[in-house]
PDB file of C-alpha atoms in Angstrom:
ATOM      1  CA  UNK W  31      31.640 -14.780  23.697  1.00 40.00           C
ATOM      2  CA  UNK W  32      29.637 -13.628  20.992  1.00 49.00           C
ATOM      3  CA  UNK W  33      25.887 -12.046  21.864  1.00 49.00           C
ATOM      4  CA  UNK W  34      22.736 -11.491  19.996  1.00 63.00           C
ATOM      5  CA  UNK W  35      21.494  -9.102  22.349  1.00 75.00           C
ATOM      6  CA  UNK W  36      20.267  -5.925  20.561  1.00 74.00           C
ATOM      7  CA  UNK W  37      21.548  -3.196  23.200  1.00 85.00           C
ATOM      8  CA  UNK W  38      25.202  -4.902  22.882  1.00 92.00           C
ATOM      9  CA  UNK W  39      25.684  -4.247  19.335  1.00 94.00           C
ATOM     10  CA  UNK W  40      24.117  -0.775  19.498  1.00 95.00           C
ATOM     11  CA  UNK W  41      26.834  -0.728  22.722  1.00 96.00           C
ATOM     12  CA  UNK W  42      29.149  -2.083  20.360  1.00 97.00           C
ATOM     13  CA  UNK W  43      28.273   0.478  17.737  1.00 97.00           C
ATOM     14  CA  UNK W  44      28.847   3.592  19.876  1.00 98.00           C
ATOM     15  CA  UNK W  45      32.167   2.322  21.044  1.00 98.00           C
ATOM     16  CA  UNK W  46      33.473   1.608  17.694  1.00 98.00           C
ATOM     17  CA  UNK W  47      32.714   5.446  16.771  1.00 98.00           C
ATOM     18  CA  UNK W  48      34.219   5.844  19.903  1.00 98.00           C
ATOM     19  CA  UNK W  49      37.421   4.035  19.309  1.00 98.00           C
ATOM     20  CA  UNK W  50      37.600   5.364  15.801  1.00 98.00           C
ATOM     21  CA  UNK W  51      37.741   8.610  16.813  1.00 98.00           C
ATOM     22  CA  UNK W  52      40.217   8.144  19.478  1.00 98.00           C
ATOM     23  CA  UNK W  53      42.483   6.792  16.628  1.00 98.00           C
ATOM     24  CA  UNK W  54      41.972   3.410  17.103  1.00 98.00           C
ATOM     25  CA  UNK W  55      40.609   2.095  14.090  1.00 98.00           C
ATOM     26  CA  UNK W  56      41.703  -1.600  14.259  1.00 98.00           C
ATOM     27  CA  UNK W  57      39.807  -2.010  17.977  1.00 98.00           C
ATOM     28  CA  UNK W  58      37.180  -0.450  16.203  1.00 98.00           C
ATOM     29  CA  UNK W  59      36.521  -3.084  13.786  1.00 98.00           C
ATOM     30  CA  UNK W  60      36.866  -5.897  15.880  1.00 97.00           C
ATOM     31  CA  UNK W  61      33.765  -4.448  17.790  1.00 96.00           C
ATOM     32  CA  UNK W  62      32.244  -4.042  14.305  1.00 98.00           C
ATOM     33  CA  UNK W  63      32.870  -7.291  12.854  1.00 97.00           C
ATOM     34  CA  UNK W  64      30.644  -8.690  15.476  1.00 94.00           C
ATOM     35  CA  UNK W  65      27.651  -6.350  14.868  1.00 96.00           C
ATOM     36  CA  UNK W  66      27.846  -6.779  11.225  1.00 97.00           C
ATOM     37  CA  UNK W  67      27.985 -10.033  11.919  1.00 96.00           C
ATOM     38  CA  UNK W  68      24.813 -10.304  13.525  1.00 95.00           C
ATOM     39  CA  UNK W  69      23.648  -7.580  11.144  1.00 95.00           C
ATOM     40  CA  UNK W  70      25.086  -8.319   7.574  1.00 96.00           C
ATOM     41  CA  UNK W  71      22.471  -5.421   6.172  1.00 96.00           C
ATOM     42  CA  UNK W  72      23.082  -2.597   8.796  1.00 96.00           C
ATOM     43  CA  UNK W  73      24.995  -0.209   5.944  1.00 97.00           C
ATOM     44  CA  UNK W  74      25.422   2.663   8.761  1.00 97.00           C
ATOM     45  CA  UNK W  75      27.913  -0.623  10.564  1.00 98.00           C
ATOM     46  CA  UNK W  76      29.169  -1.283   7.326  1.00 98.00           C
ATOM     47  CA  UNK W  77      29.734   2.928   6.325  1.00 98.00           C
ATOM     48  CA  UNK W  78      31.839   3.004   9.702  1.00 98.00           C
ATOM     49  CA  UNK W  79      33.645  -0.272   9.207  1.00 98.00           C
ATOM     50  CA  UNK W  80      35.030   1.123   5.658  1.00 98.00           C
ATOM     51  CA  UNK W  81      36.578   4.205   7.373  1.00 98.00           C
ATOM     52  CA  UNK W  82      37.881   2.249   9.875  1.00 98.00           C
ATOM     53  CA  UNK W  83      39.618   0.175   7.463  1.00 98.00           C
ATOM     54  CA  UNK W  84      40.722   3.330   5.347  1.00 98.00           C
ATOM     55  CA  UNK W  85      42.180   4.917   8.879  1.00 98.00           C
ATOM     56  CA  UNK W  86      44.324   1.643   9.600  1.00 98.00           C
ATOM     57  CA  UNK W  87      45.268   1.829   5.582  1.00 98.00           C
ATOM     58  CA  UNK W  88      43.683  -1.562   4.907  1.00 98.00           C
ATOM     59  CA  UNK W  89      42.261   0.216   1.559  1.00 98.00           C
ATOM     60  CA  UNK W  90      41.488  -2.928   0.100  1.00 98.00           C
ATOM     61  CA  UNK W  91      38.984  -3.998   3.166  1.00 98.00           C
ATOM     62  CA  UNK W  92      37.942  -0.407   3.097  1.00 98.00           C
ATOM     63  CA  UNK W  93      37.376  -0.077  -0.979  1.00 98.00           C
ATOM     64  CA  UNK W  94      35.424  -3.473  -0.559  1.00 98.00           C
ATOM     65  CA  UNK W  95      33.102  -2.255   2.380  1.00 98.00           C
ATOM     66  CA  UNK W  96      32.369   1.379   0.553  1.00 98.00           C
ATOM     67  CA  UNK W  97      31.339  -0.313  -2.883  1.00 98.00           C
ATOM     68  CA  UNK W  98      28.993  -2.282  -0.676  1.00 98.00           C
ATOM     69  CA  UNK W  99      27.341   0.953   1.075  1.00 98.00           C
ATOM     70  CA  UNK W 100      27.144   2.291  -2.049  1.00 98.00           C
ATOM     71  CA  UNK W 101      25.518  -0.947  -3.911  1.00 98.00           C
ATOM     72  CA  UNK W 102      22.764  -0.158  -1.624  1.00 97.00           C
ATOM     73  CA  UNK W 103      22.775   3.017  -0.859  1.00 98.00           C
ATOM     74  CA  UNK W 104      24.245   4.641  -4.638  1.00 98.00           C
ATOM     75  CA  UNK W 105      23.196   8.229  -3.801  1.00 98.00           C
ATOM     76  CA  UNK W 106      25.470   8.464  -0.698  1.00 98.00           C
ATOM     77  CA  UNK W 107      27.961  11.007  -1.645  1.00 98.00           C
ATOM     78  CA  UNK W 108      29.756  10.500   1.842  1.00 98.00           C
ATOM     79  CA  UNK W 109      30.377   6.891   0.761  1.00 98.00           C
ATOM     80  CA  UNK W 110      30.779   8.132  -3.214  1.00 98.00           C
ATOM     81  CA  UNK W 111      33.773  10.690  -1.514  1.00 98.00           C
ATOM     82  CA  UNK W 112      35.315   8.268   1.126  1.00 98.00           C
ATOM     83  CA  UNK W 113      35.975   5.464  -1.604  1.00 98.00           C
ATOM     84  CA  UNK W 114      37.481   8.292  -3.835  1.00 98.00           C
ATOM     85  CA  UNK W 115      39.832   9.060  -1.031  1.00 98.00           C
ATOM     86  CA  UNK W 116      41.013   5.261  -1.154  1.00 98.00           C
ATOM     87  CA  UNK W 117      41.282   4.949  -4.728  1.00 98.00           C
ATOM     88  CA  UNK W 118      43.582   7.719  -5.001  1.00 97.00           C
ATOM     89  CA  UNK W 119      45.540   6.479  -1.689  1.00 98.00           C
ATOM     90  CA  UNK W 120      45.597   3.570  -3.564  1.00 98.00           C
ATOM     91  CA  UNK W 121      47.011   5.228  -6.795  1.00 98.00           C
ATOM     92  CA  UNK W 122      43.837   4.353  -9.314  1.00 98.00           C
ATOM     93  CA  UNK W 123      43.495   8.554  -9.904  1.00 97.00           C
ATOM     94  CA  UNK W 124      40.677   8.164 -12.667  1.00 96.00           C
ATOM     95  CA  UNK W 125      38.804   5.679 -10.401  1.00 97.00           C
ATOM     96  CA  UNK W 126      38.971   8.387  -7.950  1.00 98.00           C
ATOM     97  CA  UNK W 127      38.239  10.548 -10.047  1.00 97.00           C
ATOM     98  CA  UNK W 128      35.125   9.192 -11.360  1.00 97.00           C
ATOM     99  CA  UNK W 129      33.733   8.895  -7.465  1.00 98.00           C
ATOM    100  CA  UNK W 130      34.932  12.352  -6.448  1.00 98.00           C
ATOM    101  CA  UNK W 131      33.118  13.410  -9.031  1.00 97.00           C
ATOM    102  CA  UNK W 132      29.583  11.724  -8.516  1.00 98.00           C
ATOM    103  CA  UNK W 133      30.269  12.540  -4.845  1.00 98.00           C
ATOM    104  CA  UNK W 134      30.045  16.402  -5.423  1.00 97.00           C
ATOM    105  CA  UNK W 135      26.924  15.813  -8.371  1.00 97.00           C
ATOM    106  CA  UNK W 136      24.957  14.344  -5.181  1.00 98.00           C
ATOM    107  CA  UNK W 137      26.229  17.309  -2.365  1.00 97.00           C
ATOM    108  CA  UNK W 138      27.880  19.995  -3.443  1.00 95.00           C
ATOM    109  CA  UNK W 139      29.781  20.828  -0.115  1.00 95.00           C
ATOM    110  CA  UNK W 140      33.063  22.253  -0.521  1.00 95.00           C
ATOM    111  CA  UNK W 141      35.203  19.591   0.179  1.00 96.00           C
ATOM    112  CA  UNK W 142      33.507  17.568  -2.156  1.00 97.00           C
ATOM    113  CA  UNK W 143      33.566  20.132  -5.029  1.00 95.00           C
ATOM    114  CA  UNK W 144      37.258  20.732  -4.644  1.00 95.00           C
ATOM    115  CA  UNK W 145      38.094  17.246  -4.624  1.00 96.00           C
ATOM    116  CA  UNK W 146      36.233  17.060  -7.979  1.00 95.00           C
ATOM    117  CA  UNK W 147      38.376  19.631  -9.464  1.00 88.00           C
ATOM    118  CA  UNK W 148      36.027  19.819 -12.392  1.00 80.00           C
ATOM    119  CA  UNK W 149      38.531  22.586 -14.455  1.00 65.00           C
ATOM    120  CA  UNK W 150      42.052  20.547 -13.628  1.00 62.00           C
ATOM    121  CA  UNK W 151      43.805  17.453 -14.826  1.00 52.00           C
ATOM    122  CA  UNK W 152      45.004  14.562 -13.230  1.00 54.00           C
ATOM    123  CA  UNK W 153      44.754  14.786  -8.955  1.00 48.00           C
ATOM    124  CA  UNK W 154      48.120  14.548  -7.131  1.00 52.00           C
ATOM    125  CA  UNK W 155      47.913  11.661  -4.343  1.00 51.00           C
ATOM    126  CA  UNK W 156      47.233  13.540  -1.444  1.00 53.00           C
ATOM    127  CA  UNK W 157      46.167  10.605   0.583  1.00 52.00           C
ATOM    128  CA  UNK W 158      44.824  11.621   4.225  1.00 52.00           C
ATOM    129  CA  UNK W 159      41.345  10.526   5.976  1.00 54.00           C
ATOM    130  CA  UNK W 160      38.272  10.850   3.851  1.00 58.00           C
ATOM    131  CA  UNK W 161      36.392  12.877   6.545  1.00 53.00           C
ATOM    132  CA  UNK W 162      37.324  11.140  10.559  1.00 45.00           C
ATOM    133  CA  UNK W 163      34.466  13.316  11.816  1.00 47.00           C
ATOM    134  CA  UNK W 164      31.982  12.259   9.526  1.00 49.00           C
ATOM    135  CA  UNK W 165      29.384   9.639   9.266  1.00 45.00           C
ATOM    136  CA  UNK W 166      28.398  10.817   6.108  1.00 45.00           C
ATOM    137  CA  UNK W 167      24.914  11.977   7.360  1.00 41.00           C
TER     138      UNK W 167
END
């Protein structure tokens, strides 16, 4: 039965990070779909919906949810990096390329900047999580 109570959705939140960490990404989204529900404009709901998406390799759900982070939040280079990950999962290399890119313009953290790979040609699929332990903060 579906709540509006605050506390249950922040409950809600927590468990989904929970759950998504304990490799359960499709119970995590059920307890998501309910708080984004109630909160359509929460993009830190909508940041860990995507990667639970991309860990149960629903890319499309997951490419969908990132472009919407990053339609409101287009300096997020967590967000910039994740959807990169699911284009190239996807096999759409330049589109991944393109994100990878603007991911390590905003941070230059390592993972981002080899990802990038400024000085080499077209990325091998190397699929994998764009980064389970982050929430992009």
């Amino acid at each position: 039965m579906p709540t509006s109570d605050p506390h249950t959705h922040v409950i809600d939140y927590r468990a989904a990070e929970q759950l998504l960490a304990a490799k359960d990404p499709r119970g995590a989204v059920k307890l998501l779909d309910s708080v984004i529900a109630a909160h359509p404009e929460n993009t830190a709901a909508r940041l860990l919906r995507a990667r639970a998406f991309f860990a149960a390799a629903q890319l499309r759900p997951a490419e969908l949810e990132f472009e919407l982070v990053l339609e409101r939040e287009p300096d997020n280079a967590f967000a910039h990096f994740a959807l990169a990950r699911t284009f190239e999962r996807s096999g759409r290399p330049q589109q991944a390329k393109r994100h990878f890119r603007l991911a390590a313009a905003l941070d230059p953290r390592p993972e981002y900047l080899r990802a990038a790979r400024f000085d080499a040609g077209p990325q091998p699929d190397r699929g994998g999580n764009p980064d389970p332990g982050s929430t992009g903060d």
